[in-house]
């Protein structure tokens, strides 16, 4: 059973930056699709970004955060990151890491939460104006 552990959330003022980390417990990323989702109170879960851990560096980023958020991975640390820059109050949400093993991320479906079997517990990001 893959367990994903997120870290790096916190409170920041608008315009600030945070970097979230997602590391699996008892598992090494191989050929997996790893994504970040977020959910604000009263809103649906939203796909933020995804990456294929054995890929060619191709990533997917939601239009709502494009140009501000970057997803990346460090194979040596077995960790996927979400660098969040120029944060806005509307970025306030619980952020979740999700993974599906042995599959490539699909351009047409990476943002659907049903695509992922493994989920972390979430890390809260709060952006104040």
Tab-separated table of C-alpha atoms in Angstrom:
chain	number	residue	atom	x	y	z
A	1	UNK	CA	0.000	0.000	0.000
A	2	UNK	CA	1.448	3.298	-1.086
A	3	UNK	CA	1.181	6.092	1.450
A	4	UNK	CA	1.802	9.627	0.299
A	5	UNK	CA	3.021	12.241	2.733
A	6	UNK	CA	2.649	15.918	1.923
A	7	UNK	CA	4.486	18.727	3.631
A	8	UNK	CA	5.254	22.382	3.129
A	9	UNK	CA	1.889	24.004	3.605
A	10	UNK	CA	1.369	27.075	5.727
A	11	UNK	CA	0.186	30.639	5.814
A	12	UNK	CA	1.594	33.302	3.534
A	13	UNK	CA	0.670	36.745	2.326
A	14	UNK	CA	-0.487	37.348	-1.198
A	15	UNK	CA	2.431	37.462	-3.586
A	16	UNK	CA	4.447	35.039	-1.511
A	17	UNK	CA	5.678	31.553	-2.299
A	18	UNK	CA	5.478	28.074	-0.836
A	19	UNK	CA	6.881	24.742	-1.912
A	20	UNK	CA	4.906	21.593	-1.235
A	21	UNK	CA	6.527	18.164	-1.107
A	22	UNK	CA	5.051	14.736	-1.719
A	23	UNK	CA	7.063	11.706	-0.709
A	24	UNK	CA	5.761	8.133	-0.657
A	25	UNK	CA	6.269	5.962	2.386
A	26	UNK	CA	7.642	2.514	1.678
A	27	UNK	CA	7.608	3.065	-2.059
A	28	UNK	CA	9.922	4.415	-4.721
A	29	UNK	CA	8.478	6.425	-7.561
A	30	UNK	CA	8.966	4.617	-10.821
A	31	UNK	CA	6.646	4.935	-13.779
A	32	UNK	CA	3.896	6.769	-11.982
A	33	UNK	CA	1.603	9.677	-12.597
A	34	UNK	CA	1.800	12.002	-9.597
A	35	UNK	CA	-0.499	14.972	-9.276
A	36	UNK	CA	-1.452	17.776	-6.975
A	37	UNK	CA	-5.073	18.602	-6.281
A	38	UNK	CA	-6.645	21.227	-4.088
A	39	UNK	CA	-9.986	21.694	-2.450
A	40	UNK	CA	-11.318	24.851	-0.904
A	41	UNK	CA	-14.291	24.819	1.487
A	42	UNK	CA	-17.525	24.419	-0.420
A	43	UNK	CA	-15.768	23.776	-3.709
A	44	UNK	CA	-14.971	20.700	-5.749
A	45	UNK	CA	-11.533	19.163	-5.771
A	46	UNK	CA	-9.462	20.698	-8.539
A	47	UNK	CA	-6.491	19.236	-10.362
A	48	UNK	CA	-3.554	21.622	-10.144
A	49	UNK	CA	-0.612	19.886	-11.804
A	50	UNK	CA	0.716	16.461	-12.735
A	51	UNK	CA	3.947	14.816	-13.767
A	52	UNK	CA	5.058	11.405	-14.979
A	53	UNK	CA	7.910	10.277	-12.780
A	54	UNK	CA	9.740	8.360	-15.526
A	55	UNK	CA	8.890	10.803	-18.184
A	56	UNK	CA	10.560	13.230	-20.465
A	57	UNK	CA	9.903	16.147	-18.185
A	58	UNK	CA	6.439	16.702	-19.583
A	59	UNK	CA	4.084	18.179	-17.032
A	60	UNK	CA	0.516	19.376	-16.948
A	61	UNK	CA	-0.635	22.486	-15.150
A	62	UNK	CA	-4.133	23.868	-14.716
A	63	UNK	CA	-4.886	27.133	-16.455
A	64	UNK	CA	-5.780	28.707	-13.124
A	65	UNK	CA	-2.187	28.406	-11.904
A	66	UNK	CA	-0.211	28.349	-15.128
A	67	UNK	CA	2.774	30.643	-14.991
A	68	UNK	CA	2.732	30.633	-11.172
A	69	UNK	CA	2.944	26.960	-10.114
A	70	UNK	CA	5.600	24.480	-11.171
A	71	UNK	CA	5.583	20.736	-10.583
A	72	UNK	CA	8.904	18.965	-10.462
A	73	UNK	CA	10.581	15.888	-9.047
A	74	UNK	CA	13.839	14.955	-7.409
A	75	UNK	CA	14.531	11.290	-8.057
A	76	UNK	CA	17.382	11.208	-5.567
A	77	UNK	CA	14.992	12.343	-2.836
A	78	UNK	CA	12.055	10.353	-4.192
A	79	UNK	CA	9.939	13.472	-3.920
A	80	UNK	CA	7.578	15.431	-6.138
A	81	UNK	CA	7.328	19.147	-5.494
A	82	UNK	CA	4.820	21.871	-6.195
A	83	UNK	CA	6.460	25.276	-6.250
A	84	UNK	CA	3.806	27.923	-5.803
A	85	UNK	CA	4.709	31.507	-6.612
A	86	UNK	CA	2.740	34.742	-6.711
A	87	UNK	CA	0.157	33.224	-4.436
A	88	UNK	CA	-3.321	34.701	-4.339
A	89	UNK	CA	-6.054	34.479	-1.694
A	90	UNK	CA	-8.026	32.257	-4.084
A	91	UNK	CA	-5.221	29.686	-3.868
A	92	UNK	CA	-6.251	29.033	-0.273
A	93	UNK	CA	-7.190	25.364	-0.015
A	94	UNK	CA	-6.194	21.974	1.262
A	95	UNK	CA	-3.632	20.593	-1.156
A	96	UNK	CA	-3.437	16.863	-1.812
A	97	UNK	CA	-0.874	14.714	-3.499
A	98	UNK	CA	-2.203	11.817	-5.564
A	99	UNK	CA	-0.543	9.022	-7.463
A	100	UNK	CA	-1.371	6.232	-9.838
A	101	UNK	CA	1.332	3.644	-10.325
A	102	UNK	CA	2.614	2.259	-13.605
A	103	UNK	CA	0.709	4.698	-15.802
A	104	UNK	CA	1.577	7.777	-17.779
A	105	UNK	CA	-0.320	10.946	-17.092
A	106	UNK	CA	-2.966	11.586	-19.693
A	107	UNK	CA	-3.429	15.013	-21.156
A	108	UNK	CA	-7.166	14.365	-21.296
A	109	UNK	CA	-7.672	13.031	-17.799
A	110	UNK	CA	-4.845	13.893	-15.399
A	111	UNK	CA	-7.111	16.385	-13.617
A	112	UNK	CA	-9.794	13.847	-12.714
A	113	UNK	CA	-9.431	12.677	-9.124
A	114	UNK	CA	-10.880	9.273	-10.069
A	115	UNK	CA	-7.710	8.589	-12.060
A	116	UNK	CA	-5.693	8.167	-8.860
A	117	UNK	CA	-5.653	5.349	-6.367
A	118	UNK	CA	-3.292	6.753	-3.763
A	119	UNK	CA	-3.810	9.966	-1.854
A	120	UNK	CA	-2.092	11.853	0.897
A	121	UNK	CA	-3.786	13.414	3.893
A	122	UNK	CA	-3.389	16.919	2.593
A	123	UNK	CA	-1.558	20.047	3.645
A	124	UNK	CA	-3.274	23.371	4.225
A	125	UNK	CA	-2.279	26.464	2.290
A	126	UNK	CA	-3.702	29.803	3.415
A	127	UNK	CA	-3.025	33.001	1.516
A	128	UNK	CA	-4.010	36.269	3.114
A	129	UNK	CA	-4.584	39.525	1.281
